[in-house]
mmCIF file of C-alpha atoms in Angstrom:
data_model
loop_
_atom_site.group_PDB
_atom_site.id
_atom_site.type_symbol
_atom_site.label_atom_id
_atom_site.label_comp_id
_atom_site.label_asym_id
_atom_site.label_seq_id
_atom_site.Cartn_x
_atom_site.Cartn_y
_atom_site.Cartn_z
ATOM 1 C CA MET H 1 66.939 143.345 162.565
ATOM 2 C CA SER H 2 65.664 146.596 164.000
ATOM 3 C CA SER H 3 67.191 149.942 163.186
ATOM 4 C CA ILE H 4 68.286 150.441 166.804
ATOM 5 C CA LEU H 5 70.410 147.283 166.755
ATOM 6 C CA GLN H 6 71.944 148.243 163.426
ATOM 7 C CA GLN H 7 72.956 151.638 164.820
ATOM 8 C CA ARG H 8 74.519 150.013 167.883
ATOM 9 C CA GLU H 9 76.569 147.608 165.731
ATOM 10 C CA MET H 10 77.750 150.446 163.518
ATOM 11 C CA GLU H 11 78.866 152.389 166.576
ATOM 12 C CA ARG H 12 80.629 149.322 167.975
ATOM 13 C CA LYS H 13 82.517 148.740 164.709
ATOM 14 C CA LYS H 14 83.530 152.407 164.559
ATOM 15 C CA LEU H 15 84.978 152.137 168.043
ATOM 16 C CA GLY H 16 86.922 148.982 166.977
ATOM 17 C CA ILE H 17 85.013 146.552 169.150
ATOM 18 C CA LEU H 18 84.631 143.329 167.131
ATOM 19 C CA LYS H 19 83.182 139.938 167.857
ATOM 20 C CA LEU H 20 85.346 136.816 167.926
ATOM 21 C CA LYS H 21 83.827 135.559 164.689
ATOM 22 C CA GLU H 22 84.547 138.866 162.962
ATOM 23 C CA LYS H 23 88.120 138.903 164.260
ATOM 24 C CA GLU H 24 88.798 135.404 162.838
ATOM 25 C CA ALA H 25 87.246 136.359 159.503
ATOM 26 C CA LEU H 26 89.435 139.458 159.307
ATOM 27 C CA LYS H 27 92.533 137.451 160.194
ATOM 28 C CA ASN H 28 91.790 134.820 157.542
ATOM 29 C CA ARG H 29 91.172 137.532 154.972
ATOM 30 C CA MET H 30 94.551 139.107 155.687
ATOM 31 C CA LEU H 31 96.321 135.735 155.447
ATOM 32 C CA ALA H 32 94.657 134.977 152.127
ATOM 33 C CA LYS H 33 95.781 138.342 150.755
ATOM 34 C CA ALA H 34 99.365 137.739 151.894
ATOM 35 C CA ILE H 35 99.444 134.267 150.317
ATOM 36 C CA LYS H 36 98.007 135.631 147.095
ATOM 37 C CA ALA H 37 100.618 138.385 147.011
ATOM 38 C CA ASN H 38 103.489 135.931 147.549
ATOM 39 C CA CYS H 39 102.127 133.383 145.089
ATOM 40 C CA PRO H 40 104.150 133.484 141.840
ATOM 41 C CA LYS H 41 102.398 134.198 138.613
ATOM 42 C CA LYS H 42 102.038 131.671 135.846
ATOM 43 C CA GLY H 43 105.365 131.159 134.101
ATOM 44 C CA GLU H 44 107.487 132.752 136.851
ATOM 45 C CA PHE H 45 110.115 130.602 138.604
ATOM 46 C CA LYS H 46 111.737 132.552 141.423
ATOM 47 C CA TYR H 47 112.137 129.851 144.057
ATOM 48 C CA ASP H 48 114.680 127.032 143.797
ATOM 49 C CA MET H 49 113.759 124.286 146.226
ATOM 50 C CA TRP H 50 117.155 122.568 145.998
ATOM 51 C CA ASN H 51 119.275 125.657 146.673
ATOM 52 C CA SER H 52 117.068 127.093 149.396
ATOM 53 C CA THR H 53 118.864 127.980 152.634
ATOM 54 C CA ASN H 54 117.649 126.736 155.990
ATOM 55 C CA VAL H 55 116.610 129.713 158.110
ATOM 56 C CA LEU H 56 115.654 127.679 161.170
ATOM 57 C CA LEU H 57 119.003 125.899 161.493
ATOM 58 C CA PRO H 58 122.171 127.911 160.748
ATOM 59 C CA GLU H 59 125.237 126.364 159.144
ATOM 60 C CA THR H 60 127.209 126.417 162.382
ATOM 61 C CA VAL H 61 124.673 124.049 163.929
ATOM 62 C CA THR H 62 124.316 121.734 160.933
ATOM 63 C CA GLU H 63 128.051 121.222 160.346
ATOM 64 C CA TRP H 64 128.292 118.134 162.544
ATOM 65 C CA MET H 65 124.803 116.795 161.762
ATOM 66 C CA SER H 66 123.884 114.303 159.078
ATOM 67 C CA SER H 67 121.225 114.951 156.464
ATOM 68 C CA ASP H 68 118.787 112.552 158.148
ATOM 69 C CA ASN H 69 119.138 114.349 161.492
ATOM 70 C CA ILE H 70 118.581 117.745 159.888
ATOM 71 C CA ARG H 71 115.499 116.475 158.076
ATOM 72 C CA HIS H 72 114.112 115.031 161.309
ATOM 73 C CA ILE H 73 114.668 118.239 163.321
ATOM 74 C CA VAL H 74 113.379 120.570 160.628
ATOM 75 C CA SER H 75 110.198 118.525 160.179
ATOM 76 C CA HIS H 76 109.336 119.152 163.850
ATOM 77 C CA LEU H 77 110.025 122.875 163.499
ATOM 78 C CA GLY H 78 107.321 123.277 160.866
ATOM 79 C CA MET H 79 109.530 123.213 157.770
ATOM 80 C CA LYS H 80 110.058 120.267 155.442
ATOM 81 C CA LYS H 81 113.414 119.504 153.874
ATOM 82 C CA ARG H 82 113.196 117.609 150.629
ATOM 83 C CA ASN H 83 115.472 114.662 150.060
ATOM 84 C CA ILE H 84 117.599 115.004 146.939
ATOM 85 C CA PRO H 85 117.578 111.755 144.928
ATOM 86 C CA SER H 86 120.942 110.025 144.755
ATOM 87 C CA SER H 87 120.552 109.428 141.018
ATOM 88 C CA LEU H 88 120.594 113.191 140.394
ATOM 89 C CA HIS H 89 124.376 113.409 140.709
ATOM 90 C CA LYS H 90 125.071 110.159 138.845
ATOM 91 C CA LYS H 91 125.460 109.738 135.140
ATOM 92 C CA PRO H 92 123.196 107.105 133.599
ATOM 93 C CA SER H 93 126.142 105.698 131.659
ATOM 94 C CA PRO H 94 129.944 106.049 131.839
ATOM 95 C CA LEU H 95 130.154 106.401 128.066
ATOM 96 C CA PRO H 96 131.272 109.815 126.785
ATOM 97 C CA ALA H 97 128.764 112.122 125.140
ATOM 98 C CA VAL H 98 130.826 112.294 121.952
ATOM 99 C CA GLU H 99 132.889 109.224 121.194
ATOM 100 C CA ILE H 100 136.212 109.544 119.429
ATOM 101 C CA PRO H 101 135.762 108.190 115.900
ATOM 102 C CA HIS H 102 137.938 105.447 114.519
ATOM 103 C CA PRO H 103 140.995 106.794 112.677
ATOM 104 C CA GLY H 104 139.965 104.741 109.654
ATOM 105 C CA THR H 105 136.896 106.938 109.150
ATOM 106 C CA SER H 106 139.061 109.916 108.208
ATOM 107 C CA TYR H 107 138.856 111.343 104.686
ATOM 108 C CA ASN H 108 142.587 110.650 104.339
ATOM 109 C CA PRO H 109 143.324 107.664 106.639
ATOM 110 C CA SER H 110 146.472 105.608 106.860
ATOM 111 C CA TYR H 111 146.521 102.184 105.255
ATOM 112 C CA SER H 112 146.711 100.250 108.536
ATOM 113 C CA SER H 113 143.865 102.133 110.253
ATOM 114 C CA HIS H 114 141.654 101.826 107.174
ATOM 115 C CA GLN H 115 142.273 98.081 106.979
ATOM 116 C CA GLU H 116 141.510 97.679 110.691
ATOM 117 C CA LEU H 117 138.187 99.438 110.219
ATOM 118 C CA LEU H 118 137.295 97.253 107.255
ATOM 119 C CA GLN H 119 138.190 94.112 109.213
ATOM 120 C CA GLU H 120 135.901 95.153 112.061
ATOM 121 C CA VAL H 121 133.051 95.738 109.625
ATOM 122 C CA VAL H 122 133.660 92.357 107.978
ATOM 123 C CA LYS H 123 133.636 90.588 111.356
ATOM 124 C CA LYS H 124 130.296 92.130 112.253
ATOM 125 C CA GLU H 125 128.805 91.179 108.906
ATOM 126 C CA LEU H 126 130.071 87.608 109.197
ATOM 127 C CA LYS H 127 128.571 87.344 112.663
ATOM 128 C CA LEU H 128 125.189 88.510 111.371
ATOM 129 C CA MET H 129 125.354 86.073 108.460
ATOM 130 C CA LYS H 130 126.196 83.237 110.831
ATOM 131 C CA GLU H 131 123.207 84.068 113.018
ATOM 132 C CA GLU H 132 120.897 84.137 110.000
ATOM 133 C CA GLU H 133 122.205 80.768 108.816
ATOM 134 C CA HIS H 134 121.684 79.307 112.261
ATOM 135 C CA LEU H 135 118.094 80.557 112.397
ATOM 136 C CA ASP H 136 117.434 79.179 108.928
ATOM 137 C CA ARG H 137 118.900 75.820 109.915
ATOM 138 C CA VAL H 138 116.903 75.434 113.117
ATOM 139 C CA THR H 139 113.607 76.673 111.651
ATOM 140 C CA THR H 140 113.128 76.311 107.885
ATOM 141 C CA GLN H 141 115.433 73.379 107.179
ATOM 142 C CA MET H 142 114.140 71.310 110.094
ATOM 143 C CA PHE H 143 110.778 70.708 108.418
ATOM 144 C CA LYS H 144 110.689 68.430 105.381
ATOM 145 C CA LYS H 145 108.540 69.039 102.339
ATOM 146 C CA ILE H 146 106.128 66.104 101.881
ATOM 147 C CA SER H 147 103.718 65.542 99.012
ATOM 148 C CA LEU H 148 99.978 65.171 99.600
ATOM 149 C CA LYS H 149 100.005 61.477 98.669
ATOM 150 C CA LYS H 150 102.718 60.652 101.175
ATOM 151 C CA GLN H 151 101.039 62.796 103.773
ATOM 152 C CA ASN H 152 97.809 60.807 103.380
ATOM 153 C CA GLU H 153 99.711 57.524 103.669
ATOM 154 C CA ASN H 154 101.389 58.634 106.875
ATOM 155 C CA MET H 155 98.051 59.718 108.265
ATOM 156 C CA MET H 156 96.513 56.312 107.499
ATOM 157 C CA LYS H 157 99.418 54.540 109.203
ATOM 158 C CA GLU H 158 98.981 56.660 112.291
ATOM 159 C CA MET H 159 95.240 56.015 112.340
ATOM 160 C CA LEU H 160 95.704 52.215 111.984
ATOM 161 C CA GLN H 161 98.154 52.003 114.839
ATOM 162 C CA GLY H 162 96.730 50.475 118.024
ATOM 163 C CA LEU H 163 93.824 48.605 116.394
ATOM 164 C CA SER H 164 93.191 45.102 117.953
ATOM 165 C CA THR H 165 93.554 41.938 115.787
ATOM 166 C CA ALA H 166 92.496 38.315 116.323
ATOM 167 C CA GLN H 167 95.942 37.283 117.543
ATOM 168 C CA SER H 168 96.094 40.087 120.035
ATOM 169 C CA LEU H 169 92.658 39.085 121.348
ATOM 170 C CA ASN H 170 93.746 35.453 121.826
ATOM 171 C CA SER H 171 96.919 36.507 123.587
ATOM 172 C CA LYS H 172 94.935 38.771 125.877
ATOM 173 C CA SER H 173 92.509 35.956 126.778
ATOM 174 C CA GLY H 174 95.451 33.647 127.586
ATOM 175 C CA GLU H 175 96.981 36.271 129.811
ATOM 176 C CA LYS H 176 93.695 36.693 131.660
ATOM 177 C CA ASP H 177 93.486 32.930 132.356
ATOM 178 C CA SER H 178 97.028 32.850 133.700
ATOM 179 C CA ASP H 179 96.297 35.845 135.923
ATOM 180 C CA LYS H 180 93.244 34.081 137.357
ATOM 181 C CA GLU H 181 95.287 30.957 138.157
ATOM 182 C CA GLU H 182 97.925 33.035 139.926
ATOM 183 C CA GLU H 183 95.255 34.756 141.991
ATOM 184 C CA ASN H 184 93.816 31.390 143.072
ATOM 185 C CA ASP H 185 97.278 30.157 144.103
ATOM 186 C CA ASP H 186 97.832 33.309 146.148
ATOM 187 C CA LYS H 187 94.514 32.826 147.929
ATOM 188 C CA ASN H 188 95.349 29.220 148.812
ATOM 189 C CA SER H 189 98.760 30.206 150.152
ATOM 190 C CA SER H 190 97.246 33.008 152.229
ATOM 191 C CA THR H 191 94.751 30.608 153.798
ATOM 192 C CA ALA H 192 97.577 28.216 154.618
ATOM 193 C CA VAL H 193 99.552 30.936 156.322
ATOM 194 C CA THR H 194 96.618 32.135 158.387
ATOM 195 C CA ASN H 195 96.137 28.676 159.884
ATOM 196 C CA LYS H 196 99.549 28.848 161.597
ATOM 197 C CA LYS H 197 99.814 30.115 165.177
ATOM 198 C CA PRO H 198 101.246 33.628 165.712
ATOM 199 C CA VAL H 199 104.778 33.783 167.080
ATOM 200 C CA LYS H 200 105.264 35.847 170.253
ATOM 201 C CA ASN H 201 108.067 38.441 170.541
ATOM 202 C CA ALA H 202 110.794 36.903 172.663
ATOM 203 C CA LYS H 203 112.062 39.329 175.332
ATOM 204 C CA LYS H 204 115.775 39.880 175.841
ATOM 205 C CA THR H 205 117.381 38.529 178.959
ATOM 206 C CA LEU H 206 119.397 40.606 181.431
ATOM 207 C CA VAL H 207 122.643 39.191 180.085
ATOM 208 C CA GLN H 208 121.738 40.167 176.528
ATOM 209 C CA ARG H 209 120.825 43.694 177.606
ATOM 210 C CA ARG H 210 124.080 44.063 179.553
ATOM 211 C CA LYS H 211 126.097 42.915 176.554
ATOM 212 C CA GLN H 212 124.219 45.327 174.294
ATOM 213 C CA ARG H 213 124.928 48.209 176.691
ATOM 214 C CA GLU H 214 128.613 47.305 176.887
ATOM 215 C CA GLN H 215 128.799 47.139 173.104
ATOM 216 C CA LYS H 216 127.320 50.652 172.785
ATOM 217 C CA GLN H 217 129.810 52.017 175.296
ATOM 218 C CA ALA H 218 132.673 50.372 173.414
ATOM 219 C CA THR H 219 131.560 51.916 170.103
ATOM 220 C CA ASN H 220 131.311 55.374 171.709
ATOM 221 C CA ILE H 221 134.798 55.052 173.211
ATOM 222 C CA HIS H 222 136.154 53.932 169.852
ATOM 223 C CA ALA H 223 134.587 56.951 168.121
ATOM 224 C CA LEU H 224 136.108 59.350 170.703
ATOM 225 C CA ASP H 225 139.542 57.774 170.293
ATOM 226 C CA LYS H 226 139.253 58.109 166.546
ATOM 227 C CA LEU H 227 138.362 61.799 166.882
ATOM 228 C CA LYS H 228 141.350 62.439 169.161
ATOM 229 C CA LYS H 229 143.692 60.733 166.703
ATOM 230 C CA LYS H 230 142.282 62.852 163.890
ATOM 231 C CA LYS H 231 142.919 66.062 165.860
ATOM 232 C CA ILE H 232 146.507 65.020 166.517
ATOM 233 C CA SER H 233 147.046 64.148 162.856
ATOM 234 C CA ASP H 234 145.570 67.510 161.773
ATOM 235 C CA ILE H 235 148.289 69.304 163.737
ATOM 236 C CA TYR H 236 150.889 67.754 161.445
ATOM 237 C CA LYS H 237 148.826 68.759 158.393
ATOM 238 C CA LEU H 238 148.943 72.506 159.041
ATOM 239 C CA LYS H 239 151.118 73.210 156.005
ATOM 240 C CA ALA H 240 148.798 71.282 153.721
ATOM 241 C CA LEU H 241 145.789 73.071 155.189
ATOM 242 C CA GLN H 242 147.526 76.418 154.711
ATOM 243 C CA LYS H 243 148.100 75.592 151.041
ATOM 244 C CA GLN H 244 144.467 74.651 150.606
ATOM 245 C CA ILE H 245 143.351 77.922 152.180
ATOM 246 C CA GLU H 246 145.692 79.930 149.943
ATOM 247 C CA GLU H 247 144.447 78.142 146.825
ATOM 248 C CA LYS H 248 140.867 78.791 147.843
ATOM 249 C CA GLU H 249 141.614 82.475 148.416
ATOM 250 C CA LYS H 250 143.271 82.723 144.992
ATOM 251 C CA LYS H 251 140.215 81.214 143.336
ATOM 252 C CA GLN H 252 137.943 83.609 145.189
ATOM 253 C CA GLU H 253 140.111 86.550 144.141
ATOM 254 C CA LEU H 254 139.972 85.461 140.492
ATOM 255 C CA LEU H 255 136.208 85.147 140.681
ATOM 256 C CA ARG H 256 135.979 88.572 142.283
ATOM 257 C CA GLN H 257 138.070 90.116 139.507
ATOM 258 C CA LYS H 258 135.847 88.453 136.916
ATOM 259 C CA ARG H 259 132.742 89.815 138.604
ATOM 260 C CA ILE H 260 134.228 93.319 138.671
ATOM 261 C CA LYS H 261 135.082 93.144 134.964
ATOM 262 C CA LYS H 262 131.624 91.851 134.150
ATOM 263 C CA HIS H 263 130.057 94.653 136.177
ATOM 264 C CA GLU H 264 132.147 97.265 134.353
ATOM 265 C CA ILE H 265 131.108 95.824 130.996
ATOM 266 C CA ASN H 266 127.447 95.828 132.020
ATOM 267 C CA LEU H 267 127.683 99.468 133.076
ATOM 268 C CA SER H 268 128.740 100.507 129.594
ATOM 269 C CA MET H 269 125.996 98.446 127.954
ATOM 270 C CA PRO H 270 122.585 100.028 127.258
ATOM 271 C CA LYS H 271 119.827 99.077 129.681
ATOM 272 C CA THR H 272 116.379 97.783 128.808
ATOM 273 C CA LEU H 273 114.277 100.914 129.149
ATOM 274 C CA SER H 274 111.522 99.851 126.765
ATOM 275 C CA LYS H 275 110.195 96.816 124.946
ATOM 276 C CA THR H 276 112.250 97.609 121.844
ATOM 277 C CA LYS H 277 115.851 96.466 121.859
ATOM 278 C CA PHE H 278 118.643 98.934 121.282
ATOM 279 C CA GLU H 279 120.253 98.540 117.884
ATOM 280 C CA PRO H 280 123.599 100.288 117.425
ATOM 281 C CA ILE H 281 124.182 102.520 114.469
ATOM 282 C CA ASP H 282 125.920 101.024 111.462
ATOM 283 C CA PRO H 283 129.649 101.787 111.339
ATOM 284 C CA ASP H 284 130.709 104.593 109.071
ATOM 285 C CA PHE H 285 133.262 103.412 106.526
ATOM 286 C CA GLN H 286 134.344 103.945 102.944
ATOM 287 C CA LEU H 287 135.995 101.580 100.539
ATOM 288 C CA ALA H 288 139.415 102.256 99.091
ATOM 289 C CA GLU H 289 137.868 103.350 95.772
ATOM 290 C CA GLU H 290 135.620 105.886 97.520
ATOM 291 C CA LEU H 291 138.435 107.673 99.354
ATOM 292 C CA THR H 292 139.111 111.069 97.825
ATOM 293 C CA GLY H 293 142.036 112.291 99.905
ATOM 294 C CA ASN H 294 140.664 115.805 100.420
ATOM 295 C CA LEU H 295 137.768 117.254 102.365
ATOM 296 C CA ARG H 296 136.295 119.131 99.401
ATOM 297 C CA ASN H 297 135.398 116.016 97.410
ATOM 298 C CA CYS H 298 134.435 113.920 100.453
ATOM 299 C CA ASN H 299 130.802 112.808 100.532
ATOM 300 C CA PRO H 300 129.027 112.887 103.920
ATOM 301 C CA SER H 301 127.947 109.364 104.841
ATOM 302 C CA LYS H 302 126.567 109.846 108.352
ATOM 303 C CA ASN H 303 123.377 111.461 109.586
ATOM 304 C CA LEU H 304 124.301 113.636 112.570
ATOM 305 C CA LEU H 305 120.749 113.677 113.925
ATOM 306 C CA LYS H 306 120.563 109.890 113.869
ATOM 307 C CA GLU H 307 124.004 109.587 115.440
ATOM 308 C CA ARG H 308 123.031 111.896 118.334
ATOM 309 C CA TYR H 309 119.720 110.091 118.783
ATOM 310 C CA LYS H 310 121.455 106.716 119.001
ATOM 311 C CA SER H 311 124.008 108.165 121.402
ATOM 312 C CA PHE H 312 121.215 109.246 123.764
ATOM 313 C CA GLN H 313 119.754 105.749 123.604
ATOM 314 C CA GLN H 314 123.113 104.110 124.219
ATOM 315 C CA ARG H 315 123.747 106.336 127.254
ATOM 316 C CA ASN H 316 120.326 105.448 128.774
ATOM 317 C CA ILE H 317 119.028 109.006 128.523
ATOM 318 C CA ILE H 318 116.036 108.145 126.347
ATOM 319 C CA PRO H 319 114.440 104.723 125.783
ATOM 320 C CA PRO H 320 114.931 102.988 122.433
ATOM 321 C CA ALA H 321 112.075 103.431 119.990
ATOM 322 C CA THR H 322 111.217 102.435 116.452
ATOM 323 C CA ILE H 323 111.659 105.862 114.869
ATOM 324 C CA LYS H 324 113.175 106.055 111.423
ATOM 325 C CA LEU H 325 115.407 109.054 110.843
#
């Protein structure tokens, strides 16, 4: 570029006369600076997307509008409204964060509450023992212990089964001869049948067709009369029908109540969030000999960290895992 052109461009820029390309570059540079200035630094959280107010639509306008309508309108105005997930305001489980302990776990419990706690523990242990016995019965005890000699004998018996003998061969040959004779008889009978002349289909006469038509009409009239009689008889059975309807409604109501109870029970149960099954914490109890009666001599028998960890798992906050605490 010559020096004359450079001088002219310098004069033009001093006067503020810019090309279109230069104007766009300047505009983009200013926008980039503004974005960089508004961009938060690393570790700074100044903007809350959930509590942000809508500047484009005031509250007076959005009072009568649903959330879907607001989201649709705002999206066309150049501003996106994020949809809050419905699970954000729901608890994963209705169970309380800290369960009330059984009164029998106290350092100085009453006799009745302590016995109730021990009975619950015994029931759980008996249930586990019963399950173990059942598994042992259907797995280990099902298979018999056999010596090697007897095992070899059984194997030889199994291997010898199905082998052909002389008698079986003779019986098979006799059966083949009888089958051949039966086949020959069938062939002779078939040839005898084929020699006969074919019988033509006899057509129905006009009288027969008329009688057939009259018979069909009579059956239709009889069916209509039967239906009319049934309708008339149903009128006198209204009370019985009403009873049947009421009984059916009662059954449906009972089933509905059962479903509701089952649903409530399932809500309180831990969900399958991982491949490992949730195992509840062992109940905290002390025998009658271990009770001290005062808090000073009481020995701690529960791990608080483990109890809180199991509580999180039971309330579906964290998935169950095989971590030993």
